[in-house]
Amino acid sequence: MSGIVESFAGKSREVDPFAEWVHALASARSRDEVVGVLSGVTGMFPCSRLSAVSLLNNKHTFYNIQVLRPSGVDPEFNSRHFSIATGMPGWVVRNRSSVIVDVSSAPEFHEDLEGKLREAGIRSLMLVPLQAGEDILGTLMWGSSDEGTFTQEDLSFAKLVGMQTAVSFKNLDLFESVDKKLTQIELVNTIAGRISSTLDLHELLSSAAEIIQKAFNFFDVTIFLADNGKEYLTLVAHSGSYIDFLPHGFRQRVGDGIIGWAAEHNQTLLANDVSQDERYISHAYHNTNSELAIPLSSNNEVLGILNIEETLINAFDKTDLIVLETLAGQLGSAIRNAKLFDELNRTNDKLSQLDRMRSEFLGIVSHDFRSPLSSIILATKSLLRRETVRSDPRVAEYLKIISDQAMRLNYLAEEILSITRLESGQLTYHFKIVNIQTLVDEAVSLVTFSHKHRLEYSIDPGLVYIKGDEQKIRQVLHNIVANAVKYSPQGGIIELTIAEHPESMILVSVRDEGIGIPSEKQEVIFRKFGRIESEDTRGIKGSGLGLWISREIIRAHGGEIWFESEPGNGTRFFFTLKKAQ
Ligand code: ADP
């Protein structure tokens, strides 16, 4: 490096300050810092009174001059914009060549630039382009009060300075864009996190549009959703400069315009210069030069479009595209989830409405059943007590059947009524100290055992008093013992035990040798109307309500209910209740 510098710079200049300058340039982290470092090199031409840098805008239509070394020249042109069609810096950019000229005979003379320099006594100029490879970024310019002071040697050195500076600017642009992309990728992660945790479609899309627009500083971001028939796209979320012009609800036909095309073909459409794209539909308020429409799809179905508009031509690069397409993919799945969630909610609402109607109906029916049933039970029981009736075994047998069946019906009506009360919060409890031994006896007497079953029970006499609602505990006991009989159709022993349990509780258990319950059905059987449909249960009648009600009752008593089972070998139900203190 030093060799090259020497050969360009000649003997009169020292190598070290230049090397230091190059080093400083390489460590500059912003355009301002580069300009600052650049000022340090201006003194390298002892003959110059003025040095200035001019930088082109993105579209290369004008340049902006910044004076690096104020030198008695009152540069009115400082920070002004000049068209590249005018002034010497414009000439250098257009011709991509370096030049030494006398101000008065400059090939391009602008009154506000060269005119002002001449007024300030500048006679000759030296200009070099800021060029890195094919890219031209602007010019460097030096001025002297004498004519013919700049030499070819100076020009060679100036070219080198120009090249180094351009490379620095270029690196800085790359560095900034990598930095920007990193920040954007981080933001994408944040957005993705937020998106996947929202199931409210409206909130999801509004926040996505806003975050994308703000994070990338885009001019305008809109999100459209496709209708089910894929005929129209409707604007549902908007953030950016056109917000006052395009209201929510704005519709565009699929197939029309940039977004319509992207939706129809389920393909990203990048129009980096919309004036060159015949699909582009211009609106009166439009200031758009680039547009990017990305389909929001899931399982190959287009659900909507993410549409981004920018005022610059070529506003979107490859990285933007990758980042935004990734984001759109996540947005697509999130929309699908939110839609499914919506549907699920609607179905759930319908189901709970149906459930409520069914409960209400059952409540009314069972309530109206109870009085006639009570009359039948009473009447049959009093008939059965009569000697004349009992002396005729057939009459007695039939009356017994009527009484048993009426009692079962009554029990069912009771069960259904409990549910409707439970659901409406009207089930009231009357807690008192009760003898569980008596409740077991009463509950067992209501169960119809077959000759194949044998009931065994052992109750610790020290544990018979509990705190509870008599009628409801009886109902639980009855349900569990009746189930033990029902679900052991082949017969066997049914064992009821009551034992001590920690924390002043008792543990009631009812064991049978029946069909058992598969472990994966644990949850099902405690649900309302939850029954196991299998070969073994076919033909066994039931409502699927008993265990649900039992669990509600036990929990209201501060206890818990569960079971252990071995399919094919029987089941043991357990529940706990509080001892009377
Ligand atoms: P029901 O017996 O009226 O169907 P339950 O709520 O009392 O309703 O019971 C729910 C389900 O749990 C039953 O349908 C049955 O499949 C299962 N189940 C209950 N108790 C037993 C048991 N002891 N053995 C096997 N399965 C049982």
Coordinates of C-alpha atoms and ligand atoms in Angstrom, one line a residue:
M1 CA 0.0 0.0 0.0
S2 CA 2.7 2.5 1.0
G3 CA 4.5 1.8 -2.3
I4 CA 1.4 2.7 -4.3
V5 CA 0.8 5.8 -2.2
E6 CA 4.4 6.9 -2.7
S7 CA 4.3 6.5 -6.4
F8 CA 1.0 8.5 -6.6
A9 CA 1.8 10.9 -3.9
G10 CA 5.4 11.8 -4.9
K11 CA 8.3 12.7 -2.7
S12 CA 6.8 15.9 -1.4
R13 CA 4.1 14.1 0.5
E14 CA 4.7 11.9 3.5
V15 CA 3.3 8.4 3.5
D16 CA 2.4 8.2 7.2
P17 CA -0.4 10.8 7.4
F18 CA -2.1 9.3 4.4
A19 CA -1.9 5.8 5.9
E20 CA -3.3 7.1 9.1
W21 CA -6.1 8.8 7.2
V22 CA -7.0 5.6 5.3
H23 CA -7.1 3.9 8.7
A24 CA -9.4 6.5 10.2
L25 CA -11.6 6.3 7.1
A26 CA -11.9 2.5 7.5
S27 CA -13.1 2.9 11.1
A28 CA -15.7 5.6 10.4
R29 CA -19.2 4.2 11.3
S30 CA -21.4 6.8 9.7
R31 CA -21.5 9.1 6.7
D32 CA -20.9 12.1 8.9
E33 CA -17.8 10.4 10.4
V34 CA -16.5 9.8 6.9
V35 CA -17.0 13.5 6.0
G36 CA -15.2 14.4 9.2
V37 CA -12.3 12.2 8.3
L38 CA -12.3 13.6 4.8
S39 CA -11.7 17.1 6.1
G40 CA -8.4 15.8 7.5
V41 CA -7.1 15.1 4.0
T42 CA -8.0 18.4 2.5
G43 CA -4.8 20.1 3.7
M44 CA -2.7 17.6 1.7
F45 CA -2.9 20.1 -1.2
P46 CA -1.1 23.1 0.1
C47 CA -2.2 25.2 -2.9
S48 CA -5.9 24.7 -2.3
R49 CA -8.1 27.2 -0.5
L50 CA -11.3 25.2 -0.7
S51 CA -12.3 21.6 -0.6
A52 CA -15.8 20.2 -0.9
V53 CA -17.6 16.9 -1.2
S54 CA -20.8 16.4 -3.2
L55 CA -23.0 13.4 -2.8
L56 CA -25.7 12.1 -5.2
N57 CA -29.3 11.3 -4.1
N58 CA -30.6 7.7 -4.6
K59 CA -32.1 8.4 -7.9
H60 CA -29.0 10.2 -9.2
T61 CA -30.9 13.2 -10.2
F62 CA -29.2 15.8 -8.1
Y63 CA -26.3 16.3 -5.8
N64 CA -25.7 18.1 -2.5
I65 CA -22.6 20.0 -1.8
Q66 CA -20.9 20.2 1.6
V67 CA -17.8 22.4 2.1
L68 CA -15.1 20.6 4.1
R69 CA -12.7 23.5 4.7
P70 CA -14.1 26.9 5.1
S71 CA -11.5 29.1 3.7
G72 CA -12.7 32.6 3.4
V73 CA -15.1 31.6 0.7
D74 CA -18.6 32.2 1.8
P75 CA -20.1 29.3 0.1
E76 CA -23.7 30.2 -0.4
F77 CA -24.0 26.9 -2.3
N78 CA -23.2 24.9 0.9
S79 CA -25.9 22.2 1.5
R80 CA -27.7 23.2 -1.7
H81 CA -29.1 20.7 -4.2
F82 CA -27.9 21.0 -7.8
S83 CA -29.2 19.0 -10.7
I84 CA -26.6 16.6 -12.1
A85 CA -27.2 18.4 -15.4
T86 CA -25.4 21.5 -14.0
G87 CA -22.1 22.5 -12.4
M88 CA -18.8 20.9 -12.5
P89 CA -19.6 18.1 -10.0
G90 CA -22.5 17.2 -12.3
W91 CA -20.1 17.1 -15.3
V92 CA -17.7 14.8 -13.4
V93 CA -20.5 12.5 -12.5
R94 CA -21.9 12.4 -16.0
N95 CA -18.5 11.9 -17.6
R96 CA -17.1 9.7 -14.8
S97 CA -13.8 11.5 -15.2
S98 CA -11.4 13.6 -13.2
V99 CA -10.5 17.1 -14.2
I100 CA -8.4 20.2 -13.5
V101 CA -10.0 23.4 -15.0
D102 CA -9.9 27.1 -14.7
V103 CA -13.2 28.3 -13.3
S104 CA -13.9 30.8 -16.2
S105 CA -13.4 28.1 -18.8
A106 CA -15.2 25.3 -17.0
P107 CA -17.1 23.1 -19.5
E108 CA -20.1 23.4 -17.2
F109 CA -20.7 26.7 -15.5
H110 CA -23.5 27.4 -13.0
E111 CA -23.9 30.9 -11.8
D112 CA -24.8 29.7 -8.3
L113 CA -21.9 27.4 -8.0
E114 CA -18.9 28.3 -10.2
G115 CA -20.2 31.9 -10.4
K116 CA -20.0 32.2 -6.6
L117 CA -16.6 30.5 -6.5
R118 CA -15.2 33.0 -9.0
E119 CA -16.7 35.9 -7.0
A120 CA -14.8 34.5 -4.0
G121 CA -11.6 34.6 -5.9
I122 CA -11.2 30.9 -6.7
R123 CA -9.5 30.6 -10.1
S124 CA -8.9 26.9 -10.7
L125 CA -10.6 23.7 -9.7
M126 CA -9.6 20.0 -9.4
L127 CA -12.5 17.4 -9.3
V128 CA -12.5 13.7 -9.0
P129 CA -15.4 11.3 -8.9
L130 CA -16.2 9.2 -5.8
Q131 CA -16.4 5.9 -7.6
A132 CA -16.3 2.4 -6.3
G133 CA -16.4 -0.2 -9.1
E134 CA -19.3 0.7 -11.3
D135 CA -21.0 2.8 -8.6
I136 CA -20.7 6.5 -8.6
L137 CA -21.6 8.3 -5.4
G138 CA -20.6 11.9 -5.9
T139 CA -17.4 14.0 -6.3
L140 CA -14.6 15.6 -4.4
M141 CA -13.5 19.1 -5.4
W142 CA -10.6 21.4 -4.5
G143 CA -10.2 25.0 -5.4
S144 CA -7.2 27.4 -5.6
S145 CA -6.8 31.2 -5.9
D146 CA -4.2 30.8 -8.6
E147 CA -4.6 29.5 -12.1
G148 CA -2.7 26.4 -13.1
T149 CA -1.7 25.4 -9.6
F150 CA -3.0 21.8 -9.6
T151 CA -0.6 19.3 -11.2
Q152 CA -1.2 15.9 -12.8
E153 CA 0.6 14.5 -9.7
D154 CA -2.0 16.2 -7.5
L155 CA -4.8 14.8 -9.7
S156 CA -3.4 11.2 -9.3
F157 CA -3.3 11.6 -5.5
A158 CA -6.8 13.1 -5.5
K159 CA -8.1 10.2 -7.5
L160 CA -6.7 7.8 -4.9
V161 CA -8.4 9.8 -2.1
G162 CA -11.7 9.7 -4.1
M163 CA -11.5 6.0 -4.5
Q164 CA -10.7 5.4 -0.9
T165 CA -13.6 7.6 0.2
A166 CA -16.0 6.0 -2.2
V167 CA -15.1 2.5 -0.9
S168 CA -15.6 3.8 2.6
F169 CA -19.1 5.1 1.8
K170 CA -19.9 1.9 0.1
N171 CA -18.8 -0.3 3.0
L172 CA -20.8 1.9 5.3
D173 CA -23.9 1.5 3.2
L174 CA -23.4 -2.3 3.3
F175 CA -22.7 -2.2 7.0
E176 CA -25.8 -0.1 7.6
S177 CA -27.9 -2.3 5.5
V178 CA -26.7 -5.5 7.3
D179 CA -27.3 -3.8 10.6
K180 CA -30.7 -2.7 9.4
K181 CA -31.5 -6.3 8.3
L182 CA -30.3 -7.7 11.6
T183 CA -32.6 -5.3 13.5
Q184 CA -35.4 -6.2 11.1
I185 CA -34.9 -10.0 11.6
E186 CA -35.0 -9.4 15.4
L187 CA -38.2 -7.5 14.9
V188 CA -39.6 -10.3 12.7
N189 CA -39.1 -12.7 15.6
T190 CA -40.8 -10.4 18.0
I191 CA -43.7 -10.0 15.5
A192 CA -43.9 -13.7 15.0
G193 CA -44.0 -14.3 18.7
R194 CA -46.9 -11.8 19.1
I195 CA -48.7 -13.1 16.1
S196 CA -48.7 -16.7 17.2
S197 CA -50.0 -15.9 20.7
T198 CA -53.0 -14.0 19.4
L199 CA -56.2 -15.7 18.4
D200 CA -58.3 -12.6 17.9
L201 CA -58.2 -12.2 14.1
H202 CA -58.9 -8.4 14.1
E203 CA -56.3 -7.7 16.8
L204 CA -53.8 -10.0 15.1
L205 CA -54.0 -8.3 11.7
S206 CA -54.1 -4.7 13.0
S207 CA -51.0 -5.2 15.2
A208 CA -49.2 -7.1 12.4
A209 CA -49.8 -4.2 9.9
E210 CA -48.7 -1.6 12.4
I211 CA -45.6 -3.5 13.6
I212 CA -44.4 -4.3 10.0
Q213 CA -45.0 -0.7 8.9
K214 CA -43.2 0.9 11.9
A215 CA -40.4 -1.7 12.1
F216 CA -39.4 -1.4 8.5
N217 CA -40.4 2.3 8.2
F218 CA -42.5 1.5 5.1
F219 CA -44.6 4.2 3.5
D220 CA -47.8 2.2 3.6
V221 CA -48.8 -1.3 4.7
T222 CA -52.2 -2.9 4.2
I223 CA -53.6 -6.3 4.9
F224 CA -56.5 -7.7 2.8
L225 CA -58.5 -10.9 3.6
A226 CA -60.1 -13.0 0.8
D227 CA -63.7 -14.0 1.1
N228 CA -64.7 -17.6 1.1
G229 CA -65.5 -17.7 -2.6
K230 CA -62.1 -16.0 -3.4
E231 CA -63.9 -13.3 -5.4
Y232 CA -62.9 -10.2 -3.4
L233 CA -60.1 -9.0 -1.2
T234 CA -61.3 -6.8 1.7
L235 CA -59.0 -4.3 3.5
V236 CA -59.0 -5.3 7.2
A237 CA -55.9 -3.6 8.6
H238 CA -53.9 -0.5 7.6
S239 CA -50.9 1.4 8.8
G240 CA -49.1 4.2 7.0
S241 CA -49.6 7.2 4.8
Y242 CA -52.7 6.2 2.8
I243 CA -54.7 5.5 5.9
D244 CA -57.0 8.5 5.3
F245 CA -57.6 7.4 1.7
L246 CA -58.2 3.7 1.9
P247 CA -60.8 2.9 4.6
H248 CA -61.4 -0.5 6.2
G249 CA -63.8 -2.5 4.1
F250 CA -62.4 -1.3 0.8
R251 CA -62.7 -4.1 -1.7
Q252 CA -60.7 -5.2 -4.7
R253 CA -61.6 -8.0 -7.0
V254 CA -59.3 -11.0 -7.1
G255 CA -57.4 -10.8 -10.4
D256 CA -57.4 -7.0 -10.5
G257 CA -54.3 -4.9 -9.8
I258 CA -51.1 -5.9 -8.1
I259 CA -52.8 -7.4 -5.0
G260 CA -55.5 -9.1 -7.1
W261 CA -52.8 -10.8 -9.3
A262 CA -50.9 -12.0 -6.2
A263 CA -54.1 -13.5 -4.7
E264 CA -55.2 -15.1 -8.0
H265 CA -51.8 -16.7 -8.6
N266 CA -50.9 -17.3 -4.9
Q267 CA -47.5 -15.8 -5.8
T268 CA -45.5 -12.8 -4.5
L269 CA -45.6 -9.9 -6.9
L270 CA -42.8 -7.4 -6.6
A271 CA -43.2 -4.3 -8.8
N272 CA -40.0 -2.3 -8.2
D273 CA -41.2 0.4 -10.6
V274 CA -45.0 0.4 -10.8
S275 CA -45.1 2.7 -13.8
Q276 CA -43.6 -0.2 -15.8
D277 CA -46.2 -2.7 -14.6
E278 CA -49.5 -2.8 -16.5
R279 CA -51.2 -4.6 -13.6
Y280 CA -50.8 -1.5 -11.4
I281 CA -53.9 0.5 -10.7
S282 CA -53.1 4.1 -9.8
H283 CA -55.3 6.1 -7.4
A284 CA -55.6 9.9 -7.4
Y285 CA -53.8 10.2 -4.1
H286 CA -51.0 7.8 -5.1
N287 CA -47.4 8.6 -4.6
T288 CA -46.3 4.9 -5.0
N289 CA -43.3 3.9 -7.0
S290 CA -42.7 0.4 -5.7
E291 CA -45.2 -2.2 -4.5
L292 CA -44.9 -5.6 -3.0
A293 CA -47.9 -7.9 -2.6
I294 CA -47.3 -11.2 -0.7
P295 CA -50.0 -13.8 -0.4
L296 CA -51.0 -14.8 3.1
S297 CA -51.7 -18.5 2.7
S298 CA -52.0 -21.7 4.6
N299 CA -52.2 -25.2 3.1
N300 CA -51.9 -23.6 -0.3
E301 CA -55.1 -21.6 0.2
V302 CA -54.8 -17.9 -0.2
L303 CA -56.4 -16.3 2.9
G304 CA -55.3 -12.7 2.2
I305 CA -52.6 -10.4 1.0
L306 CA -49.9 -8.4 2.7
N307 CA -49.4 -5.3 0.6
I308 CA -46.5 -2.8 1.0
E309 CA -46.1 0.4 -0.9
E310 CA -43.1 2.7 -1.2
T311 CA -42.4 6.1 -2.8
L312 CA -38.9 5.1 -4.1
I313 CA -38.2 3.1 -7.2
N314 CA -36.4 -0.2 -6.3
A315 CA -37.4 0.2 -2.7
F316 CA -37.4 -3.5 -1.9
D317 CA -34.3 -5.7 -2.1
K318 CA -33.8 -9.5 -1.8
T319 CA -33.4 -9.5 1.9
D320 CA -36.7 -7.5 2.4
L321 CA -38.4 -10.1 0.3
I322 CA -37.1 -13.1 2.3
V323 CA -37.8 -11.5 5.6
L324 CA -41.3 -10.4 4.6
E325 CA -42.2 -13.7 2.9
T326 CA -41.2 -15.5 6.1
L327 CA -43.4 -13.2 8.1
A328 CA -46.3 -13.6 5.6
G329 CA -46.0 -17.4 6.0
Q330 CA -46.4 -17.1 9.8
L331 CA -49.2 -14.6 9.4
G332 CA -51.0 -17.1 7.1
S333 CA -50.9 -19.9 9.7
A334 CA -51.9 -17.4 12.4
I335 CA -54.9 -16.3 10.3
R336 CA -55.9 -19.9 9.8
N337 CA -55.6 -20.6 13.6
A338 CA -57.6 -17.5 14.4
K339 CA -60.3 -18.5 11.9
L340 CA -60.5 -22.0 13.3
F341 CA -60.7 -20.6 16.8
D342 CA -63.5 -18.3 15.7
E343 CA -65.4 -21.2 14.2
L344 CA -64.8 -23.3 17.3
N345 CA -66.2 -20.6 19.5
R346 CA -69.3 -20.2 17.3
T347 CA -69.9 -24.0 17.4
N348 CA -69.3 -24.0 21.2
D349 CA -71.8 -21.2 21.6
K350 CA -74.3 -23.2 19.6
L351 CA -73.6 -26.3 21.6
S352 CA -73.9 -24.6 24.9
Q353 CA -77.2 -23.1 23.8
L354 CA -78.4 -26.5 22.8
D355 CA -77.2 -27.9 26.1
R356 CA -79.0 -25.2 28.0
M357 CA -82.2 -25.9 26.1
R358 CA -81.9 -29.6 26.7
S359 CA -81.3 -29.1 30.4
E360 CA -84.3 -26.7 30.7
F361 CA -86.5 -29.2 28.9
L362 CA -85.3 -32.1 31.1
G363 CA -85.8 -30.0 34.2
I364 CA -89.4 -29.2 33.3
V365 CA -90.2 -32.8 32.3
S366 CA -88.6 -34.4 35.3
H367 CA -90.3 -32.0 37.7
D368 CA -93.7 -32.7 36.2
F369 CA -93.0 -36.5 36.5
R370 CA -92.3 -36.5 40.1
S371 CA -95.8 -35.9 41.6
P372 CA -97.6 -38.6 39.5
L373 CA -94.8 -41.0 40.3
S374 CA -94.9 -40.3 44.0
S375 CA -98.7 -41.0 43.9
I376 CA -98.1 -44.3 42.1
I377 CA -95.4 -45.4 44.5
L378 CA -97.5 -44.5 47.5
A379 CA -100.6 -46.2 46.1
T380 CA -98.7 -49.4 45.3
K381 CA -97.0 -49.5 48.6
S382 CA -100.2 -49.1 50.5
L383 CA -101.9 -51.8 48.4
L384 CA -98.9 -54.1 49.1
R385 CA -99.5 -53.7 52.8
R386 CA -103.0 -55.1 52.5
E387 CA -103.6 -58.7 53.5
T388 CA -106.0 -59.4 50.7
V389 CA -103.5 -58.2 48.1
R390 CA -100.6 -60.1 49.6
S391 CA -102.5 -63.3 49.7
D392 CA -102.6 -63.3 45.9
P393 CA -98.9 -63.9 44.9
R394 CA -99.4 -62.8 41.3
V395 CA -101.1 -59.5 42.2
A396 CA -98.4 -58.9 44.8
E397 CA -95.7 -59.7 42.3
Y398 CA -97.1 -57.3 39.7
L399 CA -97.6 -54.6 42.2
K400 CA -94.0 -55.0 43.3
I401 CA -92.9 -54.6 39.7
I402 CA -95.0 -51.4 39.4
S403 CA -93.6 -50.1 42.6
D404 CA -89.9 -50.9 41.7
Q405 CA -90.1 -49.4 38.3
A406 CA -91.9 -46.3 39.5
M407 CA -89.1 -45.9 42.1
R408 CA -86.5 -46.2 39.4
L409 CA -88.3 -43.6 37.3
N410 CA -88.5 -41.4 40.3
Y411 CA -84.8 -41.8 40.8
L412 CA -84.1 -40.8 37.2
A413 CA -86.3 -37.8 37.5
E414 CA -84.4 -36.9 40.7
E415 CA -81.1 -37.2 38.9
I416 CA -82.1 -35.0 36.0
L417 CA -83.5 -32.4 38.3
S418 CA -80.2 -32.4 40.2
I419 CA -78.5 -31.6 36.9
T420 CA -80.7 -28.7 35.9
R421 CA -80.3 -27.3 39.4
L422 CA -76.5 -27.8 39.4
E423 CA -76.3 -26.0 36.1
S424 CA -78.4 -23.1 37.1
G425 CA -76.6 -22.9 40.5
Q426 CA -79.9 -23.7 42.3
L427 CA -78.7 -26.9 43.9
T428 CA -78.8 -26.2 47.6
Y429 CA -77.1 -28.2 50.3
H430 CA -78.3 -28.9 53.8
F431 CA -75.2 -29.9 55.8
K432 CA -75.6 -31.7 59.1
I433 CA -74.1 -34.6 61.0
V434 CA -75.3 -37.8 59.4
N435 CA -74.7 -41.5 60.0
I436 CA -73.2 -42.8 56.8
Q437 CA -74.0 -46.4 57.8
T438 CA -77.7 -45.5 57.6
L439 CA -77.2 -43.8 54.2
V440 CA -75.4 -46.9 52.9
D441 CA -78.2 -49.1 54.0
E442 CA -80.8 -46.9 52.4
A443 CA -78.9 -46.5 49.2
V444 CA -78.2 -50.3 48.9
S445 CA -81.9 -51.0 49.5
L446 CA -82.7 -49.0 46.4
V447 CA -80.3 -51.1 44.2
T448 CA -81.7 -54.1 42.4
F449 CA -79.1 -56.9 42.9
S450 CA -79.3 -60.1 40.9
H451 CA -78.6 -63.5 42.5
K452 CA -75.2 -63.4 40.7
H453 CA -74.0 -60.6 43.0
R454 CA -72.9 -60.7 46.6
L455 CA -72.5 -57.4 48.5
E456 CA -70.0 -57.3 51.3
Y457 CA -69.4 -54.4 53.4
S458 CA -67.2 -53.4 56.3
I459 CA -67.6 -50.1 58.0
D460 CA -65.4 -49.0 60.9
P461 CA -68.0 -48.1 63.7
G462 CA -65.7 -45.2 64.7
L463 CA -66.1 -43.6 61.3
V464 CA -69.8 -43.5 60.8
Y465 CA -70.5 -39.9 61.5
I466 CA -69.8 -37.4 58.7
K467 CA -70.8 -33.9 57.8
G468 CA -72.9 -33.8 54.7
D469 CA -76.2 -33.5 52.9
E470 CA -78.1 -36.7 53.6
Q471 CA -80.1 -36.9 50.5
K472 CA -77.2 -36.1 48.2
I473 CA -74.7 -38.5 49.8
R474 CA -77.3 -41.2 49.5
Q475 CA -77.6 -40.3 45.9
V476 CA -73.9 -40.7 45.3
L477 CA -73.7 -44.0 47.2
H478 CA -76.7 -45.4 45.3
N479 CA -75.2 -44.4 42.0
I480 CA -71.8 -46.0 42.6
V481 CA -73.2 -49.2 44.0
A482 CA -75.8 -49.4 41.2
N483 CA -73.0 -48.9 38.7
A484 CA -70.9 -51.7 40.3
V485 CA -73.9 -54.0 39.8
K486 CA -74.7 -52.7 36.3
Y487 CA -71.2 -53.0 35.0
S488 CA -70.5 -56.5 36.3
P489 CA -73.2 -58.3 34.4
Q490 CA -71.4 -61.6 35.0
G491 CA -71.9 -61.1 38.7
G492 CA -69.3 -61.3 41.5
I493 CA -68.5 -59.7 44.8
I494 CA -69.2 -56.0 45.4
E495 CA -67.3 -54.8 48.3
L496 CA -68.0 -51.6 50.1
T497 CA -65.6 -50.3 52.7
I498 CA -65.2 -47.2 54.8
A499 CA -61.8 -46.4 56.2
E500 CA -59.8 -43.6 57.8
H501 CA -58.2 -41.0 55.5
P502 CA -55.8 -38.2 56.3
E503 CA -56.9 -34.7 57.2
S504 CA -60.0 -35.8 59.1
M505 CA -61.6 -37.4 56.2
I506 CA -63.1 -40.8 55.6
L507 CA -62.5 -42.9 52.4
V508 CA -65.4 -44.7 50.9
S509 CA -64.6 -47.4 48.3
V510 CA -66.8 -49.6 46.2
R511 CA -65.1 -52.4 44.4
D512 CA -66.6 -54.7 41.7
E513 CA -65.4 -57.6 39.5
G514 CA -66.9 -56.2 36.4
I515 CA -65.9 -55.1 32.9
G516 CA -63.5 -52.4 34.1
I517 CA -62.7 -49.0 32.6
P518 CA -59.9 -48.3 30.1
S519 CA -57.5 -45.8 31.5
E520 CA -57.9 -43.4 28.5
K521 CA -61.6 -43.0 29.4
Q522 CA -60.8 -41.5 32.8
E523 CA -62.0 -38.1 31.8
V524 CA -65.0 -39.2 29.8
I525 CA -66.9 -40.9 32.5
F526 CA -67.0 -37.9 34.8
R527 CA -68.3 -35.7 32.0
K528 CA -72.0 -34.8 31.6
F529 CA -73.6 -37.6 29.5
G530 CA -70.2 -39.3 29.3
R531 CA -70.5 -43.0 28.7
I532 CA -68.2 -45.6 27.3
E533 CA -69.5 -47.1 24.1
S534 CA -68.0 -50.6 23.7
E535 CA -68.9 -54.2 23.1
D536 CA -69.0 -54.7 26.9
T537 CA -71.4 -51.8 27.6
R538 CA -73.7 -52.5 24.7
G539 CA -77.2 -53.2 26.2
I540 CA -76.4 -51.7 29.6
K541 CA -78.8 -48.8 30.0
G542 CA -77.7 -45.5 31.5
S543 CA -77.7 -41.8 31.1
G544 CA -74.1 -40.9 31.6
L545 CA -75.1 -38.4 34.3
G546 CA -74.6 -40.3 37.6
L547 CA -70.8 -39.8 37.9
W548 CA -70.9 -36.2 36.8
I549 CA -73.5 -35.4 39.5
S550 CA -71.6 -37.5 42.0
R551 CA -68.4 -35.6 41.5
E552 CA -70.2 -32.2 41.8
I553 CA -71.8 -33.3 45.0
I554 CA -68.5 -34.8 46.5
R555 CA -66.6 -31.6 45.6
A556 CA -69.3 -29.5 47.2
H557 CA -68.6 -31.5 50.3
G558 CA -64.8 -30.7 50.1
G559 CA -64.0 -34.2 49.0
E560 CA -62.7 -35.9 45.8
I561 CA -63.8 -38.9 43.7
W562 CA -61.7 -41.2 41.5
F563 CA -61.3 -44.8 40.5
E564 CA -58.8 -47.5 39.8
S565 CA -59.5 -50.1 37.3
E566 CA -58.2 -53.1 35.4
P567 CA -60.3 -53.7 32.3
G568 CA -61.8 -57.1 32.4
N569 CA -61.1 -57.5 36.1
G570 CA -63.1 -54.9 37.8
T571 CA -63.1 -51.3 39.1
R572 CA -62.8 -49.7 42.5
F573 CA -64.3 -46.2 43.0
F574 CA -63.2 -44.0 45.9
F575 CA -64.5 -40.9 47.4
T576 CA -63.6 -38.9 50.5
L577 CA -65.9 -37.0 52.9
K578 CA -65.3 -34.9 56.0
K579 CA -65.7 -36.5 59.3
A580 CA -68.1 -34.9 61.8
Q581 CA -65.8 -33.0 64.2
Ligands
ADP1 P1 -74.5 -44.3 33.4 O1 -74.1 -45.5 34.2 O2 -75.9 -43.9 33.6 O3 -74.1 -44.4 32.0 P2 -72.5 -42.8 35.0 O4 -72.2 -41.4 35.0 O5 -72.9 -43.4 36.3 O6 -73.6 -43.0 33.9 O7 -71.3 -43.6 34.5 C1 -70.6 -43.1 33.3 C2 -70.0 -44.3 32.6 O8 -68.9 -44.8 33.3 C3 -70.8 -45.5 32.3 O9 -71.6 -45.3 31.2 C4 -69.8 -46.6 32.2 O10 -69.4 -46.6 30.9 C5 -68.7 -46.2 33.1 N1 -68.8 -46.8 34.5 C6 -69.3 -46.3 35.6 N2 -69.1 -47.1 36.6 C7 -68.5 -48.2 36.2 C8 -68.1 -49.5 36.7 N3 -68.3 -49.7 38.0 N4 -67.5 -50.3 35.9 C9 -67.3 -50.1 34.6 N5 -67.7 -48.9 34.0 C10 -68.3 -48.0 34.8

